[in-house]
Amino acid sequence: MIESRRVDLTAVPDGERTAQLSLQLTGDGPLAVLIHGFPLDHRMWTDVLHGELRHRRTLCAVDLRGHGRSPWSGDPVHTMQRLADDVAAVIRSLGDDPVDACGLSMGGYVAFALVARHPELVRSLALTNTRAAADSEAQREGRDRAIEAVVADGRAAFADGMIDKLLAPDATPLHRAQLRTMIETQPVETILADLEGLKQRPDRTSELAGIRVPTLVVAGEHDQVTPADEMRSFAQQIPGARFEVIAGTGHMSPLEAPEAWSAVVAGFWQ
Ligand code: MLT
């Protein structure tokens, strides 16, 4: 059974603004927090929540502010730091123990910010389909073009441009439809605030050697957004990190191959 909960973040110490976050909880054992990518929500973890990992951990799939069932907070920029502070508040609301943090792509950027800002809350990191580097100048310009395109042409056109990049070439119609539904149902304000935050995110490369928790890095064989070679190279800079590639998947490995992806994470969460 999956339980839905809401956490009120009015108590975040530095928060001039308040937010409410929605969580999906299932399973038994120590807490693991799953952080979705851009511009998605907890639904990207649906098959993972129903799979073998729930027998090893209490899985908590967060909807970051403005995504999924979490209302938009009015914040025009979703910095990775702010999103990480939100996740920290969620973790504190669920208990005192450090958690296994797992993030995909933008969720990975949030996980990097979480371990940097709240190291006492993280006991392991699973970084999937993500990168440590900041945006290049060309990527920042691409974010600006995306902002203009979302405003001019709307979410459906934005989804059209994204789906092929997110999935492996032989993606199923169901996976395409799942992504389209998620992208088209995020508030346009959320998409814009995410794009600004992604553009501004810091480079974490110099922090990799200082990561002290067990770390798993998982890549998709056909990932065009965060290629496996780039992921292997940043994994090699994290002391003792494991690196795995999920065959046949693109940028959405946990959604495209939930069983293979979960088996790799289960091996790490022994
Ligand atoms: C994501 O999947 O979260 C995004 O592709 C991240 C990004 O654009 O950098």
Tab-separated table of C-alpha atoms and ligand atoms in Angstrom:
chain	number	residue	atom	x	y	z
A	1	MET	CA	0.000	0.000	0.000
A	2	ILE	CA	1.197	3.518	-0.768
A	3	GLU	CA	0.379	6.238	1.756
A	4	SER	CA	0.116	9.883	0.652
A	5	ARG	CA	1.201	12.573	3.131
A	6	ARG	CA	1.675	16.329	3.156
A	7	VAL	CA	4.458	18.079	5.033
A	8	ASP	CA	4.108	21.753	5.870
A	9	LEU	CA	7.429	23.593	5.500
A	10	THR	CA	6.516	26.745	7.369
A	11	ALA	CA	9.081	25.654	9.972
A	12	VAL	CA	12.101	25.794	7.597
A	13	PRO	CA	14.393	28.145	9.592
A	14	ASP	CA	15.533	30.389	6.714
A	15	GLY	CA	12.255	30.285	4.827
A	16	GLU	CA	10.757	33.653	3.978
A	17	ARG	CA	8.324	31.655	1.899
A	18	THR	CA	6.436	28.601	2.969
A	19	ALA	CA	5.693	25.486	0.999
A	20	GLN	CA	3.870	22.230	1.308
A	21	LEU	CA	5.396	19.037	0.001
A	22	SER	CA	3.508	15.895	-0.892
A	23	LEU	CA	5.088	12.481	-0.238
A	24	GLN	CA	4.302	8.929	-1.263
A	25	LEU	CA	5.444	6.403	1.341
A	26	THR	CA	5.623	2.630	1.127
A	27	GLY	CA	7.671	-0.293	2.414
A	28	ASP	CA	9.531	-1.216	5.580
A	29	GLY	CA	12.884	-0.504	7.134
A	30	PRO	CA	15.216	2.508	7.150
A	31	LEU	CA	14.085	5.542	5.195
A	32	ALA	CA	15.151	6.125	1.581
A	33	VAL	CA	14.165	9.349	-0.157
A	34	LEU	CA	13.580	9.329	-3.920
A	35	ILE	CA	13.967	12.700	-5.667
A	36	HIS	CA	12.530	13.076	-9.159
A	37	GLY	CA	13.931	14.824	-12.237
A	38	PHE	CA	12.804	17.832	-14.271
A	39	PRO	CA	9.946	18.548	-14.957
A	40	LEU	CA	8.517	15.430	-13.400
A	41	ASP	CA	7.152	14.204	-10.079
A	42	HIS	CA	6.721	11.110	-7.887
A	43	ARG	CA	4.961	9.269	-10.716
A	44	MET	CA	8.324	8.571	-12.361
A	45	TRP	CA	9.010	6.164	-9.449
A	46	THR	CA	5.665	4.295	-9.647
A	47	ASP	CA	7.084	0.922	-10.723
A	48	VAL	CA	10.029	1.279	-8.324
A	49	LEU	CA	7.618	1.910	-5.425
A	50	HIS	CA	5.832	-1.344	-6.280
A	51	GLY	CA	9.043	-3.375	-6.725
A	52	GLU	CA	11.603	-5.159	-4.577
A	53	LEU	CA	13.115	-2.081	-2.906
A	54	ARG	CA	10.067	-1.667	-0.684
A	55	HIS	CA	11.103	-4.857	1.108
A	56	ARG	CA	14.448	-3.265	2.056
A	57	ARG	CA	13.552	0.341	2.782
A	58	THR	CA	10.687	2.644	3.620
A	59	LEU	CA	10.566	4.447	0.285
A	60	CYS	CA	9.557	8.092	0.304
A	61	ALA	CA	8.987	9.612	-3.139
A	62	VAL	CA	8.918	13.372	-2.682
A	63	ASP	CA	7.117	15.830	-4.937
A	64	LEU	CA	9.466	18.839	-4.956
A	65	ARG	CA	7.776	22.214	-4.487
A	66	GLY	CA	5.396	22.983	-7.337
A	67	HIS	CA	5.602	19.450	-8.798
A	68	GLY	CA	3.023	16.681	-8.797
A	69	ARG	CA	0.782	17.089	-5.767
A	70	SER	CA	2.943	19.778	-4.100
A	71	PRO	CA	1.494	23.219	-4.828
A	72	TRP	CA	3.619	25.903	-6.459
A	73	SER	CA	4.997	28.116	-3.684
A	74	GLY	CA	5.235	31.365	-5.644
A	75	ASP	CA	9.020	31.035	-5.774
A	76	PRO	CA	10.228	32.185	-9.238
A	77	VAL	CA	13.542	30.294	-8.990
A	78	HIS	CA	13.888	26.740	-7.735
A	79	THR	CA	17.531	26.721	-6.717
A	80	MET	CA	18.910	23.262	-6.032
A	81	GLN	CA	19.864	24.529	-2.583
A	82	ARG	CA	16.274	25.549	-1.786
A	83	LEU	CA	14.934	22.228	-3.077
A	84	ALA	CA	17.527	20.393	-0.955
A	85	ASP	CA	16.501	22.359	2.147
A	86	ASP	CA	12.904	21.298	1.453
A	87	VAL	CA	13.979	17.659	1.274
A	88	ALA	CA	15.946	18.115	4.512
A	89	ALA	CA	12.792	19.410	6.206
A	90	VAL	CA	10.888	16.370	4.939
A	91	ILE	CA	13.561	14.020	6.310
A	92	ARG	CA	13.455	15.763	9.696
A	93	SER	CA	9.666	15.485	9.724
A	94	LEU	CA	9.945	11.701	9.339
A	95	GLY	CA	12.526	10.991	12.052
A	96	ASP	CA	16.031	11.684	13.288
A	97	ASP	CA	18.012	9.044	11.433
A	98	PRO	CA	20.066	9.788	8.306
A	99	VAL	CA	18.554	8.429	5.095
A	100	ASP	CA	19.563	6.807	1.844
A	101	ALA	CA	19.165	9.656	-0.654
A	102	CYS	CA	18.492	8.817	-4.282
A	103	GLY	CA	18.039	11.389	-7.035
A	104	LEU	CA	17.552	11.274	-10.793
A	105	SER	CA	19.033	14.062	-12.902
A	106	MET	CA	17.699	17.278	-11.309
A	107	GLY	CA	16.984	15.072	-8.273
A	108	GLY	CA	20.683	14.167	-8.349
A	109	TYR	CA	21.627	17.862	-8.316
A	110	VAL	CA	19.326	18.194	-5.288
A	111	ALA	CA	20.976	15.154	-3.667
A	112	PHE	CA	24.424	16.746	-4.177
A	113	ALA	CA	23.118	19.916	-2.501
A	114	LEU	CA	21.552	17.863	0.301
A	115	VAL	CA	24.781	16.070	1.195
A	116	ALA	CA	26.733	19.346	0.980
A	117	ARG	CA	24.305	21.347	3.149
A	118	HIS	CA	22.907	18.667	5.468
A	119	PRO	CA	25.550	15.911	5.658
A	120	GLU	CA	24.144	14.686	8.968
A	121	LEU	CA	20.926	13.642	7.185
A	122	VAL	CA	22.516	11.453	4.489
A	123	ARG	CA	23.907	7.967	5.081
A	124	SER	CA	24.276	6.974	1.438
A	125	LEU	CA	23.840	8.467	-2.020
A	126	ALA	CA	22.418	6.879	-5.163
A	127	LEU	CA	22.932	9.245	-8.088
A	128	THR	CA	21.140	8.148	-11.218
A	129	ASN	CA	21.218	9.693	-14.692
A	130	THR	CA	22.743	12.929	-13.431
A	131	ARG	CA	25.910	15.033	-13.554
A	132	ALA	CA	28.213	16.893	-11.174
A	133	ALA	CA	29.124	19.768	-13.521
A	134	ALA	CA	27.232	23.047	-13.786
A	135	ASP	CA	25.632	24.132	-17.062
A	136	SER	CA	28.021	25.318	-19.760
A	137	GLU	CA	27.402	28.696	-21.375
A	138	ALA	CA	25.704	26.931	-24.302
A	139	GLN	CA	23.482	24.959	-21.911
A	140	ARG	CA	22.490	28.160	-20.096
A	141	GLU	CA	21.514	29.706	-23.408
A	142	GLY	CA	19.501	26.560	-24.116
A	143	ARG	CA	17.633	27.065	-20.802
A	144	ASP	CA	16.788	30.637	-21.859
A	145	ARG	CA	15.460	29.379	-25.185
A	146	ALA	CA	13.435	26.728	-23.332
A	147	ILE	CA	11.947	29.418	-21.058
A	148	GLU	CA	10.887	31.429	-24.119
A	149	ALA	CA	9.490	28.335	-25.825
A	150	VAL	CA	7.423	27.236	-22.816
A	151	VAL	CA	5.893	30.706	-22.542
A	152	ALA	CA	5.285	31.050	-26.299
A	153	ASP	CA	4.213	27.533	-27.210
A	154	GLY	CA	3.066	25.897	-23.961
A	155	ARG	CA	3.769	22.677	-22.144
A	156	ALA	CA	2.610	20.269	-24.841
A	157	ALA	CA	5.138	21.632	-27.337
A	158	PHE	CA	7.809	21.548	-24.623
A	159	ALA	CA	6.988	17.898	-23.908
A	160	ASP	CA	7.228	17.127	-27.646
A	161	GLY	CA	10.763	18.481	-27.684
A	162	MET	CA	11.832	16.603	-24.567
A	163	ILE	CA	10.494	13.082	-24.774
A	164	ASP	CA	12.859	11.768	-27.453
A	165	LYS	CA	15.822	13.105	-25.483
A	166	LEU	CA	14.690	11.454	-22.257
A	167	LEU	CA	14.086	7.920	-23.505
A	168	ALA	CA	16.078	5.251	-25.320
A	169	PRO	CA	15.408	5.016	-29.089
A	170	ASP	CA	13.142	1.958	-28.754
A	171	ALA	CA	11.064	3.393	-25.890
A	172	THR	CA	7.579	1.951	-25.440
A	173	PRO	CA	4.478	4.025	-26.234
A	174	LEU	CA	3.490	3.666	-22.565
A	175	HIS	CA	6.702	5.251	-21.327
A	176	ARG	CA	6.308	8.076	-23.805
A	177	ALA	CA	2.721	8.622	-22.632
A	178	GLN	CA	3.749	8.546	-18.951
A	179	LEU	CA	6.377	11.228	-19.507
A	180	ARG	CA	4.051	13.354	-21.636
A	181	THR	CA	1.387	13.233	-18.931
A	182	MET	CA	3.846	14.225	-16.220
A	183	ILE	CA	5.374	17.098	-18.204
A	184	GLU	CA	2.031	18.466	-19.358
A	185	THR	CA	0.569	18.435	-15.861
A	186	GLN	CA	3.289	20.459	-14.095
A	187	PRO	CA	2.335	24.123	-13.600
A	188	VAL	CA	4.035	26.313	-16.192
A	189	GLU	CA	5.406	28.432	-13.299
A	190	THR	CA	7.150	25.323	-11.956
A	191	ILE	CA	8.795	24.560	-15.295
A	192	LEU	CA	10.079	28.138	-15.522
A	193	ALA	CA	11.315	28.185	-11.900
A	194	ASP	CA	13.093	24.848	-12.446
A	195	LEU	CA	14.785	26.083	-15.624
A	196	GLU	CA	16.084	29.165	-13.772
A	197	GLY	CA	17.315	27.001	-10.906
A	198	LEU	CA	18.979	24.483	-13.221
A	199	LYS	CA	20.734	27.320	-15.014
A	200	GLN	CA	22.095	28.724	-11.746
A	201	ARG	CA	23.153	25.458	-10.138
A	202	PRO	CA	26.722	25.249	-8.847
A	203	ASP	CA	29.451	22.981	-10.142
A	204	ARG	CA	29.910	20.088	-7.674
A	205	THR	CA	33.008	18.611	-9.305
A	206	SER	CA	35.449	19.969	-6.730
A	207	GLU	CA	33.329	18.446	-3.922
A	208	LEU	CA	33.349	14.879	-5.293
A	209	ALA	CA	36.573	13.837	-3.575
A	210	GLY	CA	35.116	15.004	-0.247
A	211	ILE	CA	31.987	12.828	-0.349
A	212	ARG	CA	32.281	10.532	2.647
A	213	VAL	CA	29.130	8.404	2.377
A	214	PRO	CA	28.817	5.183	0.339
A	215	THR	CA	27.815	6.231	-3.177
A	216	LEU	CA	26.281	4.446	-6.140
A	217	VAL	CA	26.290	6.082	-9.576
A	218	VAL	CA	23.877	4.600	-12.140
A	219	ALA	CA	23.882	5.506	-15.828
A	220	GLY	CA	21.644	4.616	-18.763
A	221	GLU	CA	23.359	2.958	-21.728
A	222	HIS	CA	21.685	5.301	-24.236
A	223	ASP	CA	21.331	8.396	-22.036
A	224	GLN	CA	21.716	11.484	-24.273
A	225	VAL	CA	21.236	14.025	-21.459
A	226	THR	CA	23.802	12.735	-18.954
A	227	PRO	CA	25.908	10.260	-20.958
A	228	ALA	CA	27.305	7.156	-19.271
A	229	ASP	CA	30.926	8.133	-20.023
A	230	GLU	CA	30.513	11.464	-18.240
A	231	MET	CA	28.887	9.692	-15.287
A	232	ARG	CA	31.694	7.116	-15.105
A	233	SER	CA	34.227	9.895	-15.005
A	234	PHE	CA	32.586	11.767	-12.116
A	235	ALA	CA	31.958	8.475	-10.254
A	236	GLN	CA	35.709	7.794	-10.388
A	237	GLN	CA	36.293	10.990	-8.413
A	238	ILE	CA	34.061	9.923	-5.487
A	239	PRO	CA	36.031	7.765	-3.013
A	240	GLY	CA	34.883	4.132	-3.255
A	241	ALA	CA	31.854	4.876	-5.467
A	242	ARG	CA	30.264	2.034	-7.405
A	243	PHE	CA	29.349	2.656	-11.031
A	244	GLU	CA	26.696	0.706	-12.959
A	245	VAL	CA	25.103	1.017	-16.392
A	246	ILE	CA	21.515	-0.096	-17.037
A	247	ALA	CA	21.403	-1.701	-20.480
A	248	GLY	CA	18.891	-0.460	-23.022
A	249	THR	CA	17.815	2.633	-21.081
A	250	GLY	CA	18.013	6.328	-21.815
A	251	HIS	CA	17.874	9.174	-19.282
A	252	MET	CA	14.961	7.631	-17.343
A	253	SER	CA	16.531	4.336	-16.221
A	254	PRO	CA	14.250	3.745	-13.164
A	255	LEU	CA	11.144	4.283	-15.308
A	256	GLU	CA	12.408	2.449	-18.399
A	257	ALA	CA	13.825	-0.615	-16.618
A	258	PRO	CA	12.508	-0.536	-13.038
A	259	GLU	CA	13.448	-4.144	-12.253
A	260	ALA	CA	17.041	-3.926	-13.496
A	261	TRP	CA	17.500	-0.511	-11.897
A	262	SER	CA	15.990	-1.682	-8.579
A	263	ALA	CA	18.202	-4.794	-8.562
A	264	VAL	CA	21.305	-2.600	-8.802
A	265	VAL	CA	20.087	-0.291	-6.019
A	266	ALA	CA	19.054	-3.295	-3.881
A	267	GLY	CA	22.619	-4.621	-4.171
A	268	PHE	CA	23.887	-1.273	-2.903
A	269	TRP	CA	21.308	-1.041	-0.084
A	270	GLN	CA	22.255	-4.456	1.367
B	1	MLT	C1	16.324	16.188	-15.624
B	1	MLT	O1	16.040	15.101	-16.144
B	1	MLT	O2	16.100	16.414	-14.439
B	1	MLT	C2	16.909	17.253	-16.506
B	1	MLT	O3	17.160	16.748	-17.771
B	1	MLT	C3	18.122	17.850	-15.897
B	1	MLT	C4	18.787	18.878	-16.749
B	1	MLT	O4	18.200	19.357	-17.722
B	1	MLT	O5	19.941	19.237	-16.433
